[in-house]
Coordinates of N, CA, C and O in Angstrom, one line a residue:
M1029 N 0.8 -1.2 0.0 CA 0.0 0.0 0.0 C 0.9 1.2 0.0 O 1.9 1.3 0.7
D1030 N 0.5 2.3 -0.7 CA 1.2 3.5 -0.8 C 1.1 4.2 0.6 O 0.1 4.7 1.0
Q1031 N 2.3 4.3 1.2 CA 2.4 4.9 2.6 C 2.1 6.4 2.6 O 1.6 6.9 3.6
I1032 N 2.4 7.1 1.5 CA 2.3 8.6 1.5 C 0.8 9.0 1.7 O 0.5 10.1 2.1
G1033 N -0.1 8.1 1.3 CA -1.5 8.5 1.4 C -2.0 8.9 2.7 O -3.0 9.7 2.9
I1034 N -1.4 8.5 3.8 CA -1.8 8.8 5.2 C -1.4 10.3 5.5 O -2.0 10.9 6.4
V1035 N -0.6 10.9 4.7 CA -0.2 12.3 4.9 C -1.3 13.3 4.5 O -1.5 14.3 5.1
Y1036 N -2.1 12.9 3.5 CA -3.1 13.8 3.0 C -4.2 14.1 4.0 O -4.6 15.3 4.1
P1037 N -4.7 13.2 4.8 CA -5.7 13.6 5.8 C -5.0 14.6 6.8 O -5.7 15.5 7.3
A1038 N -3.7 14.5 7.1 CA -3.1 15.4 8.0 C -3.0 16.8 7.4 O -3.2 17.8 8.1
I1039 N -2.8 16.8 6.1 CA -2.8 18.1 5.4 C -4.2 18.8 5.5 O -4.3 20.0 5.7
A1040 N -5.2 17.9 5.3 CA -6.6 18.4 5.3 C -6.9 18.9 6.7 O -7.6 20.0 6.8
M1041 N -6.5 18.2 7.7 CA -6.7 18.7 9.1 C -6.0 20.0 9.4 O -6.6 20.9 10.0
F1042 N -4.8 20.1 8.9 CA -4.1 21.4 9.1 C -4.8 22.5 8.4 O -5.0 23.6 8.9
A1043 N -5.3 22.3 7.2 CA -6.1 23.3 6.4 C -7.3 23.7 7.2 O -7.6 24.9 7.3
L1044 N -8.0 22.8 7.8 CA -9.2 23.1 8.6 C -8.8 23.9 9.8 O -9.4 25.0 10.1
S1045 N -7.8 23.5 10.5 CA -7.3 24.2 11.7 C -6.8 25.6 11.4 O -7.2 26.6 12.1
I1046 N -6.0 25.8 10.4 CA -5.4 27.1 10.1 C -6.5 28.0 9.6 O -6.5 29.2 9.9
S1047 N -7.5 27.5 8.9 CA -8.6 28.3 8.4 C -9.4 28.9 9.6 O -9.7 30.1 9.6
I1048 N -9.6 28.1 10.6 CA -10.3 28.5 11.8 C -9.5 29.6 12.6 O -10.0 30.5 13.1
I1049 N -8.2 29.4 12.6 CA -7.3 30.3 13.3 C -7.3 31.7 12.6 O -7.4 32.7 13.3
F1050 N -7.2 31.6 11.3 CA -7.3 32.9 10.5 C -8.7 33.6 10.7 O -8.8 34.8 10.9
L1051 N -9.8 32.7 10.7 CA -11.1 33.3 10.9 C -11.2 34.0 12.3 O -11.8 35.1 12.4
L1052 N -10.6 33.4 13.3 CA -10.6 34.0 14.6 C -9.9 35.3 14.6 O -10.4 36.3 15.2
G1053 N -8.7 35.4 14.0 CA -7.9 36.6 14.0 C -8.7 37.7 13.2 O -8.7 38.8 13.7
I1054 N -9.2 37.4 12.1 CA -10.0 38.4 11.3 C -11.2 38.8 12.1 O -11.5 40.0 12.1
S1055 N -11.9 37.9 12.7 CA -13.1 38.2 13.5 C -12.8 39.1 14.7 O -13.5 40.1 15.0
R1056 N -11.7 38.9 15.3 CA -11.2 39.7 16.5 C -10.9 41.1 15.9 O -11.2 42.1 16.6
F1057 N -10.2 41.2 14.8 CA -9.8 42.5 14.3 C -11.0 43.3 13.9 O -11.1 44.5 14.3
I1058 N -12.0 42.7 13.3 CA -13.2 43.4 12.9 C -14.0 43.8 14.2 O -14.5 45.0 14.2
A1059 N -14.0 43.0 15.2 CA -14.7 43.3 16.4 C -14.1 44.5 17.1 O -14.8 45.4 17.6
I1060 N -12.8 44.6 17.1 CA -12.0 45.7 17.6 C -12.3 47.0 16.8 O -12.6 48.0 17.4
Q1061 N -12.3 46.9 15.5 CA -12.6 48.0 14.6 C -14.0 48.5 14.8 O -14.2 49.7 14.8
R1062 N -14.9 47.7 15.1 CA -16.3 48.1 15.3 C -16.6 48.4 16.7 O -17.7 48.7 17.1
R1063 N -15.6 48.4 17.6 CA -15.7 48.7 19.0 C -16.6 47.8 19.7 O -17.2 48.2 20.7
Q1064 N -16.7 46.6 19.3 CA -17.5 45.6 20.0 C -16.7 45.0 21.2 O -17.3 44.4 22.1
V1065 N -15.4 45.2 21.1 CA -14.5 44.7 22.1 C -13.3 45.6 22.2 O -12.8 46.1 21.1
S1066 N -12.8 45.8 23.4 CA -11.6 46.7 23.5 C -10.3 45.8 23.2 O -10.2 44.7 23.7
I1067 N -9.4 46.4 22.6 CA -8.1 45.7 22.3 C -7.4 45.4 23.7 O -6.7 44.4 23.8
K1068 N -7.7 46.2 24.7 CA -7.1 45.9 26.0 C -7.6 44.5 26.6 O -6.9 43.9 27.3
Y1069 N -8.7 44.1 26.1 CA -9.2 42.8 26.6 C -8.2 41.7 26.3 O -8.0 40.7 27.1
Y1070 N -7.6 41.7 25.1 CA -6.7 40.7 24.7 C -5.3 40.7 25.3 O -4.5 39.8 25.1
R1071 N -5.0 41.7 26.1 CA -3.8 41.7 26.9 C -3.7 40.5 27.9 O -2.7 39.8 27.9
A1072 N -4.7 40.4 28.7 CA -4.8 39.3 29.7 C -6.1 38.6 29.7 O -6.3 37.8 30.6
Y1073 N -7.0 38.9 28.8 CA -8.4 38.4 28.8 C -9.1 38.6 30.1 O -9.8 37.8 30.6
Q1074 N -8.9 39.8 30.7 CA -9.5 40.1 31.9 C -10.3 41.4 31.9 O -11.3 41.6 32.6
E1075 N -9.8 42.4 31.2 CA -10.5 43.7 31.2 C -11.6 43.7 30.2 O -11.5 43.7 29.0
G1076 N -12.9 43.8 30.7 CA -14.0 43.8 29.9 C -14.4 42.4 29.4 O -14.2 41.4 30.1
G1077 N -14.9 42.3 28.2 CA -15.3 41.0 27.6 C -15.3 41.1 26.1 O -14.9 42.1 25.5
Q1078 N -15.8 40.0 25.5 CA -15.9 39.9 24.1 C -17.3 39.4 23.7 O -17.9 38.7 24.6
P1079 N -17.7 39.6 22.5 CA -19.0 39.1 22.1 C -19.0 37.5 22.2 O -18.0 36.9 22.0
E1080 N -20.2 37.0 22.5 CA -20.3 35.5 22.6 C -19.7 34.8 21.4 O -19.1 33.7 21.5
R1081 N -20.0 35.3 20.2 CA -19.5 34.7 19.0 C -18.0 34.5 19.0 O -17.5 33.5 18.6
L1082 N -17.3 35.6 19.4 CA -15.8 35.5 19.5 C -15.4 34.5 20.6 O -14.4 33.8 20.4
H1083 N -16.1 34.4 21.7 CA -15.8 33.4 22.7 C -15.9 32.0 22.1 O -15.0 31.2 22.4
I1084 N -17.0 31.7 21.4 CA -17.2 30.4 20.9 C -16.1 30.1 19.8 O -15.6 29.0 19.8
L1085 N -15.8 31.1 19.0 CA -14.8 30.8 18.0 C -13.4 30.6 18.6 O -12.7 29.7 18.2
G1086 N -13.1 31.4 19.7 CA -11.8 31.2 20.4 C -11.8 29.8 21.1 O -10.8 29.1 21.0
R1087 N -12.9 29.4 21.6 CA -13.0 28.0 22.3 C -12.8 27.0 21.2 O -12.2 25.9 21.4
H1088 N -13.3 27.2 20.0 CA -13.2 26.2 19.0 C -11.8 26.1 18.5 O -11.3 25.0 18.3
V1089 N -11.1 27.2 18.4 CA -9.7 27.2 18.0 C -8.9 26.4 19.1 O -8.1 25.5 18.7
Q1090 N -9.2 26.6 20.3 CA -8.5 25.9 21.4 C -8.7 24.4 21.3 O -7.8 23.6 21.5
N1091 N -9.9 24.1 20.9 CA -10.3 22.7 20.7 C -9.4 22.0 19.7 O -9.1 20.8 19.8
H1092 N -8.9 22.7 18.7 CA -8.1 22.1 17.7 C -6.7 21.8 18.2 O -5.8 21.3 17.5
F1093 N -6.4 22.2 19.4 CA -5.1 21.9 20.0 C -5.2 20.9 21.2 O -4.3 20.8 22.0
E1094 N -6.4 20.2 21.3 CA -6.6 19.3 22.3 C -6.5 17.8 21.7 O -5.5 17.2 21.9
V1095 N -7.5 17.4 21.0 CA -7.5 16.0 20.4 C -6.7 15.9 19.1 O -6.0 14.9 18.9
P1096 N -6.7 16.9 18.2 CA -6.0 16.7 16.9 C -4.5 16.4 17.1 O -4.0 15.7 16.2
P1097 N -3.8 16.9 18.1 CA -2.4 16.5 18.2 C -2.2 15.0 18.3 O -1.2 14.4 17.8
M1098 N -3.2 14.3 18.9 CA -3.1 12.8 19.0 C -3.3 12.2 17.6 O -2.8 11.2 17.2
F1099 N -4.1 12.9 16.8 CA -4.3 12.5 15.4 C -3.0 12.6 14.6 O -2.6 11.7 13.9
Y1100 N -2.4 13.8 14.7 CA -1.1 14.0 14.0 C -0.1 13.0 14.4 O 0.7 12.5 13.6
A1101 N 0.0 12.7 15.7 CA 1.0 11.7 16.2 C 0.7 10.4 15.6 O 1.6 9.6 15.2
G1102 N -0.6 10.0 15.6 CA -1.0 8.7 15.0 C -0.6 8.6 13.5 O -0.2 7.6 13.1
V1103 N -0.9 9.7 12.8 CA -0.5 9.7 11.4 C 1.0 9.6 11.2 O 1.4 8.8 10.3
I1104 N 1.7 10.3 11.9 CA 3.2 10.3 11.8 C 3.7 8.9 12.1 O 4.5 8.3 11.3
L1105 N 3.3 8.3 13.2 CA 3.7 7.0 13.6 C 3.3 5.9 12.6 O 4.1 5.0 12.3
T1106 N 2.1 6.1 12.1 CA 1.6 5.1 11.1 C 2.5 5.2 9.8 O 2.9 4.2 9.2
Y1107 N 2.8 6.4 9.4 CA 3.7 6.6 8.3 C 5.1 6.1 8.5 O 5.6 5.3 7.7
V1108 N 5.8 6.5 9.6 CA 7.2 6.1 9.8 C 7.3 4.6 10.0 O 8.4 4.1 9.8
T1109 N 6.3 4.0 10.5 CA 6.4 2.5 10.7 C 5.9 1.7 9.6 O 5.8 0.5 9.7
A1110 N 5.5 2.4 8.5 CA 5.0 1.8 7.3 C 3.8 0.9 7.7 O 3.7 -0.3 7.2
S1111 N 2.9 1.4 8.5 CA 1.7 0.7 8.9 C 0.4 1.2 8.3 O -0.7 1.0 8.8
V1112 N 0.5 1.8 7.1 CA -0.7 2.3 6.5 C -1.4 1.2 5.8 O -0.9 0.4 5.1
T1113 N -2.7 1.1 6.2 CA -3.6 0.1 5.6 C -4.9 0.9 5.2 O -5.1 2.0 5.5
P1114 N -5.7 0.2 4.4 CA -7.0 0.8 4.1 C -7.8 1.3 5.3 O -8.4 2.3 5.3
L1115 N -7.7 0.5 6.4 CA -8.4 0.8 7.6 C -7.8 2.1 8.2 O -8.6 3.0 8.6
A1116 N -6.5 2.2 8.2 CA -5.9 3.4 8.7 C -6.3 4.7 7.9 O -6.6 5.7 8.5
L1117 N -6.3 4.5 6.6 CA -6.6 5.6 5.7 C -8.1 6.0 6.0 O -8.4 7.2 6.1
G1118 N -9.0 5.0 6.1 CA -10.4 5.3 6.3 C -10.6 6.0 7.6 O -11.4 6.9 7.7
A1119 N -9.9 5.5 8.7 CA -10.0 6.2 10.0 C -9.5 7.6 10.0 O -10.1 8.5 10.6
A1120 N -8.4 7.8 9.3 CA -7.8 9.2 9.2 C -8.8 10.1 8.5 O -9.0 11.2 9.0
W1121 N -9.3 9.7 7.4 CA -10.2 10.6 6.6 C -11.5 10.8 7.4 O -12.1 11.9 7.4
S1122 N -11.9 9.7 8.1 CA -13.1 9.9 8.9 C -13.0 10.9 10.0 O -13.8 11.7 10.3
F1123 N -11.8 10.8 10.6 CA -11.5 11.8 11.7 C -11.6 13.2 11.2 O -12.3 14.1 11.7
V1124 N -11.0 13.5 10.0 CA -11.0 14.8 9.4 C -12.4 15.2 9.0 O -12.8 16.4 9.3
A1125 N -13.1 14.3 8.4 CA -14.5 14.7 8.0 C -15.3 15.0 9.2 O -16.1 15.9 9.2
L1126 N -15.2 14.2 10.2 CA -16.0 14.4 11.5 C -15.6 15.7 12.2 O -16.5 16.4 12.7
R1127 N -14.3 16.0 12.1 CA -13.9 17.3 12.7 C -14.4 18.5 11.9 O -14.8 19.5 12.4
A1128 N -14.5 18.3 10.6 CA -15.1 19.4 9.7 C -16.6 19.5 10.1 O -17.1 20.7 10.2
V1129 N -17.3 18.4 10.3 CA -18.7 18.5 10.6 C -18.8 19.1 12.0 O -19.7 20.0 12.3
H1130 N -18.0 18.7 12.9 CA -17.9 19.3 14.3 C -17.8 20.8 14.2 O -18.5 21.6 14.9
T1131 N -16.9 21.3 13.4 CA -16.7 22.7 13.2 C -17.9 23.4 12.7 O -18.3 24.4 13.2
T1132 N -18.6 22.8 11.7 CA -19.8 23.3 11.1 C -20.9 23.5 12.2 O -21.5 24.5 12.3
I1133 N -21.0 22.4 13.0 CA -22.0 22.5 14.1 C -21.6 23.5 15.1 O -22.5 24.4 15.5
H1134 N -20.4 23.5 15.6 CA -20.0 24.4 16.7 C -20.1 25.9 16.2 O -20.5 26.7 17.0
L1135 N -19.7 26.2 15.0 CA -19.7 27.6 14.6 C -21.0 27.9 13.9 O -21.2 29.1 13.5
G1136 N -21.9 27.0 13.7 CA -23.2 27.2 13.1 C -24.3 27.2 14.2 O -24.4 28.0 15.1
S1137 N -25.1 26.1 14.2 CA -26.3 26.0 15.1 C -25.8 25.8 16.5 O -26.5 26.1 17.5
N1138 N -24.6 25.3 16.7 CA -24.1 25.0 18.0 C -25.0 24.1 18.9 O -25.1 24.2 20.1
N1139 N -25.6 23.1 18.2 CA -26.4 22.1 18.9 C -25.5 21.2 19.7 O -24.7 20.4 19.1
V1140 N -25.5 21.3 21.0 CA -24.5 20.6 21.8 C -24.7 19.1 21.7 O -23.6 18.4 21.6
S1141 N -25.9 18.6 21.6 CA -26.1 17.1 21.4 C -25.4 16.6 20.1 O -24.7 15.6 20.1
R1142 N -25.7 17.3 19.0 CA -25.1 16.9 17.7 C -23.6 17.0 17.7 O -22.9 16.2 17.2
R1143 N -23.2 18.1 18.3 CA -21.7 18.4 18.4 C -21.0 17.3 19.2 O -20.0 16.8 18.8
F1144 N -21.6 17.0 20.3 CA -21.0 15.9 21.2 C -21.0 14.6 20.5 O -20.0 13.8 20.6
F1145 N -22.1 14.2 19.8 CA -22.2 13.0 19.0 C -21.1 12.9 18.0 O -20.4 11.9 17.9
C1146 N -20.9 14.0 17.2 CA -19.9 14.1 16.2 C -18.5 14.0 16.8 O -17.6 13.3 16.3
F1147 N -18.3 14.6 17.9 CA -17.0 14.6 18.6 C -16.7 13.1 19.0 O -15.6 12.6 18.9
G1148 N -17.7 12.5 19.6 CA -17.6 11.1 20.0 C -17.2 10.2 18.8 O -16.3 9.3 19.0
L1149 N -17.8 10.4 17.7 CA -17.5 9.6 16.5 C -16.1 9.8 16.1 O -15.4 8.9 15.6
S1150 N -15.6 11.1 16.2 CA -14.2 11.4 15.8 C -13.3 10.7 16.7 O -12.2 10.3 16.3
L1151 N -13.6 10.6 18.0 CA -12.7 9.9 18.9 C -12.7 8.4 18.6 O -11.6 7.8 18.7
I1152 N -13.8 7.8 18.1 CA -13.8 6.4 17.7 C -12.9 6.3 16.5 O -12.1 5.3 16.4
A1153 N -13.0 7.2 15.5 CA -12.1 7.1 14.3 C -10.6 7.2 14.7 O -9.8 6.5 14.2
L1154 N -10.3 8.1 15.7 CA -9.0 8.2 16.2 C -8.5 7.0 16.8 O -7.3 6.5 16.6
T1155 N -9.3 6.4 17.6 CA -9.0 5.1 18.3 C -8.7 4.0 17.3 O -7.8 3.2 17.4
V1156 N -9.5 4.0 16.2 CA -9.3 3.0 15.2 C -7.9 3.2 14.5 O -7.2 2.2 14.2
L1157 N -7.6 4.4 14.3 CA -6.3 4.7 13.7 C -5.2 4.2 14.6 O -4.2 3.5 14.1
W1158 N -5.2 4.5 15.8 CA -4.2 4.0 16.8 C -4.2 2.5 17.0 O -3.2 1.9 17.1
A1159 N -5.4 1.9 17.0 CA -5.5 0.4 17.1 C -4.9 -0.2 15.9 O -4.2 -1.3 16.0
N1160 N -5.2 0.3 14.7 CA -4.6 -0.2 13.5 C -3.1 -0.2 13.6 O -2.4 -1.2 13.3
L1161 N -2.5 0.9 14.1 CA -1.1 1.0 14.2 C -0.6 -0.1 15.2 O 0.4 -0.8 14.9
F1162 N -1.2 -0.2 16.3 CA -0.8 -1.2 17.3 C -0.9 -2.6 16.8 O 0.1 -3.4 16.9
I1163 N -2.0 -2.9 16.2 CA -2.2 -4.3 15.7 C -1.2 -4.6 14.6 O -0.6 -5.7 14.5
T1164 N -1.0 -3.6 13.7 CA 0.0 -3.8 12.6 C 1.4 -4.1 13.1 O 2.1 -5.0 12.6
L1165 N 1.8 -3.3 14.1 CA 3.1 -3.5 14.7 C 3.2 -4.9 15.4 O 4.2 -5.6 15.3
L1166 N 2.2 -5.3 16.1 CA 2.2 -6.6 16.8 C 2.2 -7.7 15.8 O 2.9 -8.7 16.0
A1167 N 1.6 -7.6 14.7 CA 1.6 -8.6 13.6 C 2.9 -8.8 13.1 O 3.3 -9.9 12.6
R1168 N 3.8 -7.8 13.1 CA 5.1 -7.9 12.6 C 6.1 -8.5 13.7 O 7.3 -8.7 13.4
G1169 N 5.6 -8.6 14.9 CA 6.4 -9.1 16.0 C 7.2 -8.0 16.6 O 8.2 -8.3 17.3
G1170 N 6.7 -6.8 16.4 CA 7.5 -5.6 17.0 C 7.0 -5.1 18.3 O 6.2 -5.3 19.0

């Protein structure tokens, strides 16, 4: 199996994350320009407050630095150990797709039940990626 294929879901996940980070920066800049929030607020996040939309967006960006690092680690280890299988590829792409849906829900309707369900499914996809790595390595006697 072509091992490089596992890198593409990581690139897609990066694109999703960096897009959200840019969206947050632009949204904060606009909010400051419109005087919806004081620039002083961002010094220590203590003086005043920010609109709820910016809080949700900021929390969503933070979320991209919680579980996704385990995804990147799994992808890297799967690649360097030549453990890419169709199951690993499917799990990696599923994780990215579910995170994209999670983003859509969180920044759209923000239906907590749907968001949590999607998050849970993404954790299952991540677990499958890691389980595939572990089982593949065990099968080699490593």
